[in-house]
Amino acid sequence: MSLPSSTEAPPELRAPPEAVRALSPTQVVAVDDDRSLAAHTQWIEGLQGERLGQSRLLLSGLHCAACAGLIEEALGRVDGVRIAEVNGAAQRAVVTWDPARTRMSVLIAAVRRAGYGAFPDTGAQAVVQAARESRQAVWRLFVAAFCMMQVMMYATPAYMAEAGDLSADMAQLLRWASWVLSIPVLLFAAGPFLHGAWRSLRERRIGMDVPVTLGIVVTFVASSAATFGSDGPFGAEVYFDSMTMFVSFLLAARWLESRARQRAAQSLDAVMRRLPDAVERLDASGQAEWVTPGELGIGDRIRVHVGQAFAADGVIEQGSTQVDEAVLTGESRPVERGPGQEVAAGSLNLGSPVQVRVTQLGAQTRYQRIVSLVERALTQRPGFMLSADRIAGPFLWVVLGLAVAAYAVWSWIDPSRALWIAVSVLIVTCPCALSLGAPVALIAAAGELARRGVLLQRLDALEVLTRARHLVFDKTGTLTEDRLSPAPTVWLRALSPAEQSGAARLAADLAGQSAHPLSRALVHADDATREGASPPICDWQDVAELAGQGLQARLASGGEAGVWRLGSAAWCHAEGDAPLRPAVWLAREVQGQWQAWARFEFDEVLRPDAASSVAVMQRSGWSVHLLSGDQAASVQGMARRLGLPGEQARAQCSPQDKLAAVEALQARGDVVVMVGDGINDAPVLARSDVSVAMGSAAALAQARADVIVLSNRIGDLLVLHEMAQRTLAIVRQNLRWAFFYNLACVPLALVGWLPPWAAGLGMAASSLLVVLNALRLTRHSAGFPSAEGVAAEPRTA
Amino acid sequence: MEILYLLVPLSVVLVFAIMVMFAWALRSGQLDDIDREGERILRNDPDEVDANQAAR
C-alpha cells in the first residue's frame, strides 16, 4: 500500500466533526462511569501489583497508516498511560492505563485533540472474531503460496532437464517431495473450498466452489496416482505445481476481497458511533439525578441540555428548540421542535434545554433500527458472486459431459489413453480464469477507489455505471456546502455608513445569543469582516428566542438602547417581497411599533469543484439533472451557476415527483445514476439504477446506496465513472481470454494432443494472466488525475 | 549429485519449519496491521532497538 499524501486526504476524513468538539461534562460523567467502563475495559495487575485498566477504543478519522502513530503519541503523552497500541487496519486501539493517575475521559479527550474520534469499543466479541478470521485467512494464504513456491522449485527440473539429465530416482524423489508439500495445501489451505463445495452439494445445487474443488481434487488424485505407480491409469505426469498455484491465486483473491469489504464496513461503523452520555432524569417532584441511558425506562421524564444528544426517542413536554437530525436525515440544517412533537434518539439538541418524555428505548429507537439496517446491508452477498455462480453451473456440466464423453469415445479407440485424456479435459477447462476474471478486476477497482474515499457497496454497480446516461442530483444540498456566505445587506432605512456598520455589528452580537444556523452565519460573516472574533460589546438583557420566529432582546445601555428583534420577516414586521435566498431581518421597537432596519441575505456556497465537474460531465455526454424541493427561483439560480439547461433543473419536487421523473427517464431505456443524501430520498435511491450517497448523507441513505463518496467531492463521481469504464474493459478482456483459451484448448485435449502437464501449465498461466491484467487497475493509480485535474481538462468519452 | 538425495528431503523439512515460524509470527500479532509497517521508518520516536544502539 502506498502512502497517500496528506494533501490528498479530504478534510472531512481528516477531522470528523466529533473530533472538533470537546467532551461535554455529561459525556465525561458517562464515560467515567464504572458500568460503562466495564463494557470495554479489563482490569489487570501491573508489575508492582497496582491495578491497571486495559481498554479498547474504536477510532475514527484515520485516513492513512501514519495516523495510527500520531494517535499512539497523543495517548502516550497522557500521564498515567502505560502502553498505547493502535491498529490502523482495524481502526482500534488498546490502551493500558493507571486509574489512580488518569481517567477514561482524559484519554478520549487526548485522541480528540489530536484530531480523531475515539469511542469506547463495546463490540469486543465481534472484533476478536474478525481478527481470528483475518489471521486464519493470512495463514491459509501463506501455506498455499509458500508451498506453491517450493513445489514450483521441485517441478522445474522436470520441465528444464534434457533427456537423460534427470535420473529416474531423482525425478521420483522430487515427485514425493511435491506430494508431501501439496498435502497441507489440499487439506488446510483449500479447506474453505472443500467446505463450500460440500455445503452446496448437500443442498443439491452447484456453486462456484464445486468446479474449483473438483479441479483441485482431480488434479491431486491423478498426480498422487502417478507419483506412487507411474504405470497407473492416470499416466506418469504430476501437476502439483498447477494445483498449488491455483489454490493460492484463489485464496489471494478472497483475502483481497474480504479486506475491501472490511474497509467499507469500518467506515460505516465509525459513522454510526456515538459517545455514551449521562442523562438528567426528573422524578415526580422535579428532582434531577444523573443516570446512564441504560437505566432509563419508558415514560421517564428527562431534561436534555443544549449540545446533548437525545438518549431515547421521546415527545417534548416542555420548551422548544432546534434539533440537528443529520444522523437520521442527512439534513444539516436544524429543524424546529416544540411541545408535543417527537424527537429521535441520536439527534442533537441545539437550541435550548427541553424536557422530554421517553417513548422508545434501546433497540426500538429509530436510530438503532437504522443501525441494524446498516448491519444487514453489510452482510449481503455481492451480486457479482451470484452471477459468477450462474455462469459456473452450466459451464461445469458441459465440462463434466465432455470429460465423460471423451473417456467413452477414447476407451473405444484406445483404452490406454482414455483416462488421461479425460483428466486433461477436466484440468485444462478448470474454470479458474473464468471464475477469477470478473471478481479480481472488481476487487482491484474497489480497493483503488476506497483509497480515494469512494466506497463501493455493490461491486456490480461499476458495470451499470458504464452504461449510465443520466446523472440526477436529488437536491441542491448535494451540490452545496453546509455553510452560507453573506450577500450584500439590504438597508430598509436611510442610514449613514457609520450607522450601518454599527447596526451590522449590533445584529451580529444579537445573533451571538442564538445557535440558529442563520444566526451563526451572521456571526461568522461579522467575524470575517472584522478579522477575528471580538468580545461582545453589547449588554443584552431579557433574551428570548421563539422557535421558528426569531430573537428578541433588550439593550440596556449605549446609543442604540432599546428592544431589538432579529428573525423572520413577520417577526420583524418587515414589508415587501421575500428574497429568493435565505435572509434574516433586524428590527427595533420605537414607541410600540416595530421598525425594520435591515435585511441580511445569504448565498448558498457551491462545493468548490461542483461547477467544473458538472461541465466535464456534460461534455462527456451525460445529461445532468437537478430535482429539488426548493423554490423555483433559487433552483434556477443554481442551475445557471452550474451551467445546466433550465429544463433539466426542476423545482418544488415532492419525493413522488422525483420518483416519477426518474421513472420517466428509465422508461426511455436509459440508465439513471442518482446522487442523494436524505432519508426522504430512499425510495428514489432504491429506484435508480445506481445510487450514490455523499459522505455527509444520512446513515440510512448510505446503507441503501450502492456507492458512498466519503470525500464529498463531486469530482470523485468522474473518477468513479472513469474507473468503472477501465474496470469493465479489463473484465471483458479477462472473460474473452478465458473463453478463447477454453475454446482453443478443449478440442486439443479432446483429440489427445494436450498432455495433462501442458494442460496444467496452460491453466496456471491463464489464471496468472487474468490476475495480472486486473492488477493493472491499481498500477495506474500513481498517475490518477486529482479531482481538480479531471475538472480542468476537457475529456471525450 | 548424491547430496541432492539429502538436500531435497531437508528442504521439505525446512519448508515446514518456516511455516511454523510464520504461524508464531502471525499468532503474536505481527501481521495484524500490515499497512503501518512500511511507514514506521518515517516516524520520529526511535524504536527501542535504535535507542539502545545510540546509547552505545
JSON list of C-alpha atoms in Angstrom, two decimals, chain A residues 297-467:
[
{"chain": "A", "resi": 297, "resn": "GLY", "atom": "CA", "xyz": [-37.46, 3.41, 31.44]},
{"chain": "A", "resi": 298, "resn": "ILE", "atom": "CA", "xyz": [-40.32, 4.21, 29.09]},
{"chain": "A", "resi": 299, "resn": "GLY", "atom": "CA", "xyz": [-42.36, 7.10, 30.48]},
{"chain": "A", "resi": 300, "resn": "ASP", "atom": "CA", "xyz": [-39.41, 8.71, 32.31]},
{"chain": "A", "resi": 301, "resn": "ARG", "atom": "CA", "xyz": [-39.04, 12.45, 32.06]},
{"chain": "A", "resi": 302, "resn": "ILE", "atom": "CA", "xyz": [-35.56, 13.62, 31.13]},
{"chain": "A", "resi": 303, "resn": "ARG", "atom": "CA", "xyz": [-34.05, 17.05, 30.69]},
{"chain": "A", "resi": 304, "resn": "VAL", "atom": "CA", "xyz": [-31.83, 17.39, 27.62]},
{"chain": "A", "resi": 305, "resn": "HIS", "atom": "CA", "xyz": [-29.32, 20.20, 27.62]},
{"chain": "A", "resi": 306, "resn": "VAL", "atom": "CA", "xyz": [-28.03, 22.23, 24.71]},
{"chain": "A", "resi": 307, "resn": "GLY", "atom": "CA", "xyz": [-25.41, 20.33, 22.76]},
{"chain": "A", "resi": 308, "resn": "GLN", "atom": "CA", "xyz": [-26.52, 16.98, 24.15]},
{"chain": "A", "resi": 309, "resn": "ALA", "atom": "CA", "xyz": [-27.85, 14.12, 22.06]},
{"chain": "A", "resi": 310, "resn": "PHE", "atom": "CA", "xyz": [-31.28, 12.75, 22.88]},
{"chain": "A", "resi": 311, "resn": "ALA", "atom": "CA", "xyz": [-30.77, 9.44, 24.67]},
{"chain": "A", "resi": 312, "resn": "ALA", "atom": "CA", "xyz": [-34.09, 7.96, 23.56]},
{"chain": "A", "resi": 313, "resn": "ASP", "atom": "CA", "xyz": [-36.99, 8.63, 21.25]},
{"chain": "A", "resi": 314, "resn": "GLY", "atom": "CA", "xyz": [-39.48, 10.86, 23.02]},
{"chain": "A", "resi": 315, "resn": "VAL", "atom": "CA", "xyz": [-42.05, 13.62, 22.99]},
{"chain": "A", "resi": 316, "resn": "ILE", "atom": "CA", "xyz": [-41.17, 17.14, 24.08]},
{"chain": "A", "resi": 317, "resn": "GLU", "atom": "CA", "xyz": [-43.19, 18.11, 27.15]},
{"chain": "A", "resi": 318, "resn": "GLN", "atom": "CA", "xyz": [-41.75, 21.50, 27.91]},
{"chain": "A", "resi": 319, "resn": "GLY", "atom": "CA", "xyz": [-39.72, 24.01, 25.93]},
{"chain": "A", "resi": 320, "resn": "SER", "atom": "CA", "xyz": [-38.94, 24.28, 22.25]},
{"chain": "A", "resi": 321, "resn": "THR", "atom": "CA", "xyz": [-35.66, 24.02, 20.46]},
{"chain": "A", "resi": 322, "resn": "GLN", "atom": "CA", "xyz": [-33.81, 23.32, 17.24]},
{"chain": "A", "resi": 323, "resn": "VAL", "atom": "CA", "xyz": [-32.73, 19.76, 16.66]},
{"chain": "A", "resi": 324, "resn": "ASP", "atom": "CA", "xyz": [-29.93, 18.54, 14.41]},
{"chain": "A", "resi": 325, "resn": "GLU", "atom": "CA", "xyz": [-31.27, 15.34, 12.85]},
{"chain": "A", "resi": 326, "resn": "ALA", "atom": "CA", "xyz": [-28.39, 14.93, 10.40]},
{"chain": "A", "resi": 327, "resn": "VAL", "atom": "CA", "xyz": [-27.71, 11.40, 11.60]},
{"chain": "A", "resi": 328, "resn": "LEU", "atom": "CA", "xyz": [-31.20, 10.41, 10.51]},
{"chain": "A", "resi": 329, "resn": "THR", "atom": "CA", "xyz": [-31.96, 12.62, 7.55]},
{"chain": "A", "resi": 330, "resn": "GLY", "atom": "CA", "xyz": [-28.62, 13.95, 6.35]},
{"chain": "A", "resi": 331, "resn": "GLU", "atom": "CA", "xyz": [-30.15, 17.40, 6.51]},
{"chain": "A", "resi": 332, "resn": "SER", "atom": "CA", "xyz": [-27.55, 19.64, 8.06]},
{"chain": "A", "resi": 333, "resn": "ARG", "atom": "CA", "xyz": [-29.96, 22.47, 8.85]},
{"chain": "A", "resi": 334, "resn": "PRO", "atom": "CA", "xyz": [-31.61, 22.10, 12.27]},
{"chain": "A", "resi": 335, "resn": "VAL", "atom": "CA", "xyz": [-35.35, 21.60, 12.45]},
{"chain": "A", "resi": 336, "resn": "GLU", "atom": "CA", "xyz": [-37.71, 23.26, 14.93]},
{"chain": "A", "resi": 337, "resn": "ARG", "atom": "CA", "xyz": [-39.31, 21.08, 17.60]},
{"chain": "A", "resi": 338, "resn": "GLY", "atom": "CA", "xyz": [-41.88, 22.26, 20.13]},
{"chain": "A", "resi": 339, "resn": "PRO", "atom": "CA", "xyz": [-44.10, 20.75, 22.85]},
{"chain": "A", "resi": 340, "resn": "GLY", "atom": "CA", "xyz": [-45.92, 17.63, 21.73]},
{"chain": "A", "resi": 341, "resn": "GLN", "atom": "CA", "xyz": [-43.52, 16.97, 18.86]},
{"chain": "A", "resi": 342, "resn": "GLU", "atom": "CA", "xyz": [-41.33, 13.91, 18.64]},
{"chain": "A", "resi": 343, "resn": "VAL", "atom": "CA", "xyz": [-37.58, 13.84, 18.85]},
{"chain": "A", "resi": 344, "resn": "ALA", "atom": "CA", "xyz": [-35.41, 10.93, 17.80]},
{"chain": "A", "resi": 345, "resn": "ALA", "atom": "CA", "xyz": [-32.58, 9.32, 19.74]},
{"chain": "A", "resi": 346, "resn": "GLY", "atom": "CA", "xyz": [-29.19, 10.23, 18.36]},
{"chain": "A", "resi": 347, "resn": "SER", "atom": "CA", "xyz": [-30.21, 13.69, 17.14]},
{"chain": "A", "resi": 348, "resn": "LEU", "atom": "CA", "xyz": [-28.64, 16.71, 18.81]},
{"chain": "A", "resi": 349, "resn": "ASN", "atom": "CA", "xyz": [-30.35, 19.42, 20.81]},
{"chain": "A", "resi": 350, "resn": "LEU", "atom": "CA", "xyz": [-29.03, 22.77, 19.58]},
{"chain": "A", "resi": 351, "resn": "GLY", "atom": "CA", "xyz": [-31.48, 25.42, 20.77]},
{"chain": "A", "resi": 352, "resn": "SER", "atom": "CA", "xyz": [-32.40, 25.42, 24.43]},
{"chain": "A", "resi": 353, "resn": "PRO", "atom": "CA", "xyz": [-32.93, 22.88, 27.25]},
{"chain": "A", "resi": 354, "resn": "VAL", "atom": "CA", "xyz": [-36.11, 20.84, 26.90]},
{"chain": "A", "resi": 355, "resn": "GLN", "atom": "CA", "xyz": [-37.96, 18.25, 28.93]},
{"chain": "A", "resi": 356, "resn": "VAL", "atom": "CA", "xyz": [-38.73, 15.05, 27.08]},
{"chain": "A", "resi": 357, "resn": "ARG", "atom": "CA", "xyz": [-40.90, 12.09, 27.98]},
{"chain": "A", "resi": 358, "resn": "VAL", "atom": "CA", "xyz": [-39.31, 8.83, 26.83]},
{"chain": "A", "resi": 359, "resn": "THR", "atom": "CA", "xyz": [-41.41, 6.79, 24.38]},
{"chain": "A", "resi": 360, "resn": "GLN", "atom": "CA", "xyz": [-38.93, 4.32, 22.87]},
{"chain": "A", "resi": 361, "resn": "LEU", "atom": "CA", "xyz": [-35.69, 2.92, 24.22]},
{"chain": "A", "resi": 362, "resn": "GLY", "atom": "CA", "xyz": [-32.67, 0.99, 23.05]},
{"chain": "A", "resi": 363, "resn": "ALA", "atom": "CA", "xyz": [-33.21, -1.27, 20.06]},
{"chain": "A", "resi": 364, "resn": "GLN", "atom": "CA", "xyz": [-36.69, 0.17, 19.43]},
{"chain": "A", "resi": 365, "resn": "THR", "atom": "CA", "xyz": [-35.46, 3.69, 18.66]},
{"chain": "A", "resi": 366, "resn": "ARG", "atom": "CA", "xyz": [-35.35, 4.94, 15.10]},
{"chain": "A", "resi": 367, "resn": "TYR", "atom": "CA", "xyz": [-31.61, 5.38, 15.37]},
{"chain": "A", "resi": 368, "resn": "GLN", "atom": "CA", "xyz": [-30.98, 1.80, 16.45]},
{"chain": "A", "resi": 369, "resn": "ARG", "atom": "CA", "xyz": [-33.27, 0.48, 13.74]},
{"chain": "A", "resi": 370, "resn": "ILE", "atom": "CA", "xyz": [-31.15, 2.32, 11.19]},
{"chain": "A", "resi": 371, "resn": "VAL", "atom": "CA", "xyz": [-28.02, 0.84, 12.72]},
{"chain": "A", "resi": 372, "resn": "SER", "atom": "CA", "xyz": [-29.36, -2.67, 12.38]},
{"chain": "A", "resi": 373, "resn": "LEU", "atom": "CA", "xyz": [-30.42, -1.92, 8.80]},
{"chain": "A", "resi": 374, "resn": "VAL", "atom": "CA", "xyz": [-26.86, -0.91, 8.01]},
{"chain": "A", "resi": 375, "resn": "GLU", "atom": "CA", "xyz": [-25.53, -4.07, 9.56]},
{"chain": "A", "resi": 376, "resn": "ARG", "atom": "CA", "xyz": [-27.86, -6.18, 7.50]},
{"chain": "A", "resi": 377, "resn": "ALA", "atom": "CA", "xyz": [-26.89, -4.37, 4.32]},
{"chain": "A", "resi": 378, "resn": "LEU", "atom": "CA", "xyz": [-23.26, -5.14, 5.06]},
{"chain": "A", "resi": 379, "resn": "THR", "atom": "CA", "xyz": [-23.77, -8.86, 5.36]},
{"chain": "A", "resi": 380, "resn": "GLN", "atom": "CA", "xyz": [-25.45, -9.20, 1.99]},
{"chain": "A", "resi": 381, "resn": "ARG", "atom": "CA", "xyz": [-23.56, -11.13, -0.61]},
{"chain": "A", "resi": 382, "resn": "PRO", "atom": "CA", "xyz": [-22.41, -9.01, -3.52]},
{"chain": "A", "resi": 383, "resn": "GLY", "atom": "CA", "xyz": [-24.34, -9.61, -6.70]},
{"chain": "A", "resi": 384, "resn": "PHE", "atom": "CA", "xyz": [-21.36, -10.43, -8.88]},
{"chain": "A", "resi": 385, "resn": "MET", "atom": "CA", "xyz": [-20.61, -13.54, -6.84]},
{"chain": "A", "resi": 386, "resn": "LEU", "atom": "CA", "xyz": [-24.07, -14.81, -7.63]},
{"chain": "A", "resi": 387, "resn": "SER", "atom": "CA", "xyz": [-23.67, -14.10, -11.34]},
{"chain": "A", "resi": 388, "resn": "ALA", "atom": "CA", "xyz": [-20.34, -15.93, -11.35]},
{"chain": "A", "resi": 389, "resn": "ASP", "atom": "CA", "xyz": [-22.11, -18.87, -9.78]},
{"chain": "A", "resi": 390, "resn": "ARG", "atom": "CA", "xyz": [-24.73, -18.72, -12.50]},
{"chain": "A", "resi": 391, "resn": "ILE", "atom": "CA", "xyz": [-22.11, -18.93, -15.23]},
{"chain": "A", "resi": 392, "resn": "ALA", "atom": "CA", "xyz": [-20.14, -21.65, -13.48]},
{"chain": "A", "resi": 393, "resn": "GLY", "atom": "CA", "xyz": [-23.06, -24.04, -13.08]},
{"chain": "A", "resi": 394, "resn": "PRO", "atom": "CA", "xyz": [-23.80, -24.74, -16.77]},
{"chain": "A", "resi": 395, "resn": "PHE", "atom": "CA", "xyz": [-20.09, -24.50, -17.56]},
{"chain": "A", "resi": 396, "resn": "LEU", "atom": "CA", "xyz": [-19.32, -27.26, -15.11]},
{"chain": "A", "resi": 397, "resn": "TRP", "atom": "CA", "xyz": [-21.98, -29.55, -16.53]},
{"chain": "A", "resi": 398, "resn": "VAL", "atom": "CA", "xyz": [-20.63, -29.01, -20.03]},
{"chain": "A", "resi": 399, "resn": "VAL", "atom": "CA", "xyz": [-17.10, -29.81, -18.86]},
{"chain": "A", "resi": 400, "resn": "LEU", "atom": "CA", "xyz": [-18.18, -32.91, -16.97]},
{"chain": "A", "resi": 401, "resn": "GLY", "atom": "CA", "xyz": [-20.16, -34.04, -20.00]},
{"chain": "A", "resi": 402, "resn": "LEU", "atom": "CA", "xyz": [-17.18, -33.50, -22.30]},
{"chain": "A", "resi": 403, "resn": "ALA", "atom": "CA", "xyz": [-14.84, -35.38, -19.97]},
{"chain": "A", "resi": 404, "resn": "VAL", "atom": "CA", "xyz": [-17.19, -38.34, -19.72]},
{"chain": "A", "resi": 405, "resn": "ALA", "atom": "CA", "xyz": [-17.76, -38.30, -23.50]},
{"chain": "A", "resi": 406, "resn": "ALA", "atom": "CA", "xyz": [-14.01, -38.17, -24.14]},
{"chain": "A", "resi": 407, "resn": "TYR", "atom": "CA", "xyz": [-13.49, -41.12, -21.83]},
{"chain": "A", "resi": 408, "resn": "ALA", "atom": "CA", "xyz": [-16.24, -43.11, -23.53]},
{"chain": "A", "resi": 409, "resn": "VAL", "atom": "CA", "xyz": [-15.02, -42.35, -27.06]},
{"chain": "A", "resi": 410, "resn": "TRP", "atom": "CA", "xyz": [-11.35, -42.98, -26.28]},
{"chain": "A", "resi": 411, "resn": "SER", "atom": "CA", "xyz": [-11.94, -46.27, -24.44]},
{"chain": "A", "resi": 412, "resn": "TRP", "atom": "CA", "xyz": [-13.40, -47.42, -27.73]},
{"chain": "A", "resi": 413, "resn": "ILE", "atom": "CA", "xyz": [-10.46, -46.05, -29.79]},
{"chain": "A", "resi": 414, "resn": "ASP", "atom": "CA", "xyz": [-7.54, -46.61, -27.41]},
{"chain": "A", "resi": 415, "resn": "PRO", "atom": "CA", "xyz": [-8.39, -47.68, -23.79]},
{"chain": "A", "resi": 416, "resn": "SER", "atom": "CA", "xyz": [-4.88, -46.98, -22.51]},
{"chain": "A", "resi": 417, "resn": "ARG", "atom": "CA", "xyz": [-5.17, -43.25, -23.20]},
{"chain": "A", "resi": 418, "resn": "ALA", "atom": "CA", "xyz": [-8.84, -42.79, -22.22]},
{"chain": "A", "resi": 419, "resn": "LEU", "atom": "CA", "xyz": [-8.34, -41.77, -18.60]},
{"chain": "A", "resi": 420, "resn": "TRP", "atom": "CA", "xyz": [-5.57, -39.22, -19.03]},
{"chain": "A", "resi": 421, "resn": "ILE", "atom": "CA", "xyz": [-7.44, -37.55, -21.85]},
{"chain": "A", "resi": 422, "resn": "ALA", "atom": "CA", "xyz": [-10.48, -37.20, -19.58]},
{"chain": "A", "resi": 423, "resn": "VAL", "atom": "CA", "xyz": [-8.22, -35.78, -16.86]},
{"chain": "A", "resi": 424, "resn": "SER", "atom": "CA", "xyz": [-6.69, -33.36, -19.34]},
{"chain": "A", "resi": 425, "resn": "VAL", "atom": "CA", "xyz": [-10.10, -32.07, -20.29]},
{"chain": "A", "resi": 426, "resn": "LEU", "atom": "CA", "xyz": [-11.02, -31.57, -16.63]},
{"chain": "A", "resi": 427, "resn": "ILE", "atom": "CA", "xyz": [-7.78, -29.79, -15.81]},
{"chain": "A", "resi": 428, "resn": "VAL", "atom": "CA", "xyz": [-7.50, -27.62, -18.86]},
{"chain": "A", "resi": 429, "resn": "THR", "atom": "CA", "xyz": [-11.03, -26.31, -18.52]},
{"chain": "A", "resi": 430, "resn": "CYS", "atom": "CA", "xyz": [-10.81, -25.72, -14.81]},
{"chain": "A", "resi": 431, "resn": "PRO", "atom": "CA", "xyz": [-12.88, -22.55, -14.62]},
{"chain": "A", "resi": 432, "resn": "CYS", "atom": "CA", "xyz": [-10.19, -20.66, -12.79]},
{"chain": "A", "resi": 433, "resn": "ALA", "atom": "CA", "xyz": [-9.77, -17.86, -15.29]},
{"chain": "A", "resi": 434, "resn": "LEU", "atom": "CA", "xyz": [-13.48, -17.68, -15.79]},
{"chain": "A", "resi": 435, "resn": "SER", "atom": "CA", "xyz": [-14.25, -17.50, -12.09]},
{"chain": "A", "resi": 436, "resn": "LEU", "atom": "CA", "xyz": [-11.42, -15.12, -11.27]},
{"chain": "A", "resi": 437, "resn": "GLY", "atom": "CA", "xyz": [-11.71, -12.85, -14.27]},
{"chain": "A", "resi": 438, "resn": "ALA", "atom": "CA", "xyz": [-14.53, -10.58, -13.12]},
{"chain": "A", "resi": 439, "resn": "PRO", "atom": "CA", "xyz": [-14.14, -10.64, -9.31]},
{"chain": "A", "resi": 440, "resn": "VAL", "atom": "CA", "xyz": [-10.43, -9.92, -9.31]},
{"chain": "A", "resi": 441, "resn": "ALA", "atom": "CA", "xyz": [-10.90, -6.85, -11.51]},
{"chain": "A", "resi": 442, "resn": "LEU", "atom": "CA", "xyz": [-13.85, -5.60, -9.47]},
{"chain": "A", "resi": 443, "resn": "ILE", "atom": "CA", "xyz": [-11.98, -6.06, -6.22]},
{"chain": "A", "resi": 444, "resn": "ALA", "atom": "CA", "xyz": [-8.91, -4.28, -7.53]},
{"chain": "A", "resi": 445, "resn": "ALA", "atom": "CA", "xyz": [-11.09, -1.37, -8.63]},
{"chain": "A", "resi": 446, "resn": "ALA", "atom": "CA", "xyz": [-12.93, -1.27, -5.30]},
{"chain": "A", "resi": 447, "resn": "GLY", "atom": "CA", "xyz": [-9.67, -1.18, -3.38]},
{"chain": "A", "resi": 448, "resn": "GLU", "atom": "CA", "xyz": [-8.31, 1.58, -5.55]},
{"chain": "A", "resi": 449, "resn": "LEU", "atom": "CA", "xyz": [-11.50, 3.63, -5.15]},
{"chain": "A", "resi": 450, "resn": "ALA", "atom": "CA", "xyz": [-11.56, 3.08, -1.38]},
{"chain": "A", "resi": 451, "resn": "ARG", "atom": "CA", "xyz": [-8.14, 4.69, -1.17]},
{"chain": "A", "resi": 452, "resn": "ARG", "atom": "CA", "xyz": [-9.71, 7.79, -2.69]},
{"chain": "A", "resi": 453, "resn": "GLY", "atom": "CA", "xyz": [-12.60, 7.74, -0.24]},
{"chain": "A", "resi": 454, "resn": "VAL", "atom": "CA", "xyz": [-15.15, 6.20, -2.59]},
{"chain": "A", "resi": 455, "resn": "LEU", "atom": "CA", "xyz": [-16.72, 3.07, -1.13]},
{"chain": "A", "resi": 456, "resn": "LEU", "atom": "CA", "xyz": [-18.39, 0.53, -3.37]},
{"chain": "A", "resi": 457, "resn": "GLN", "atom": "CA", "xyz": [-21.10, -1.35, -1.54]},
{"chain": "A", "resi": 458, "resn": "ARG", "atom": "CA", "xyz": [-22.35, -3.26, -4.56]},
{"chain": "A", "resi": 459, "resn": "LEU", "atom": "CA", "xyz": [-19.50, -4.21, -6.81]},
{"chain": "A", "resi": 460, "resn": "ASP", "atom": "CA", "xyz": [-21.62, -4.80, -9.89]},
{"chain": "A", "resi": 461, "resn": "ALA", "atom": "CA", "xyz": [-22.68, -1.14, -9.73]},
{"chain": "A", "resi": 462, "resn": "LEU", "atom": "CA", "xyz": [-19.48, -0.49, -11.69]},
{"chain": "A", "resi": 463, "resn": "GLU", "atom": "CA", "xyz": [-20.85, -2.36, -14.67]},
{"chain": "A", "resi": 464, "resn": "VAL", "atom": "CA", "xyz": [-24.12, -0.41, -14.60]},
{"chain": "A", "resi": 465, "resn": "LEU", "atom": "CA", "xyz": [-22.25, 2.88, -14.24]},
{"chain": "A", "resi": 466, "resn": "THR", "atom": "CA", "xyz": [-20.56, 2.48, -17.60]},
{"chain": "A", "resi": 467, "resn": "ARG", "atom": "CA", "xyz": [-23.95, 2.41, -19.30]}
]
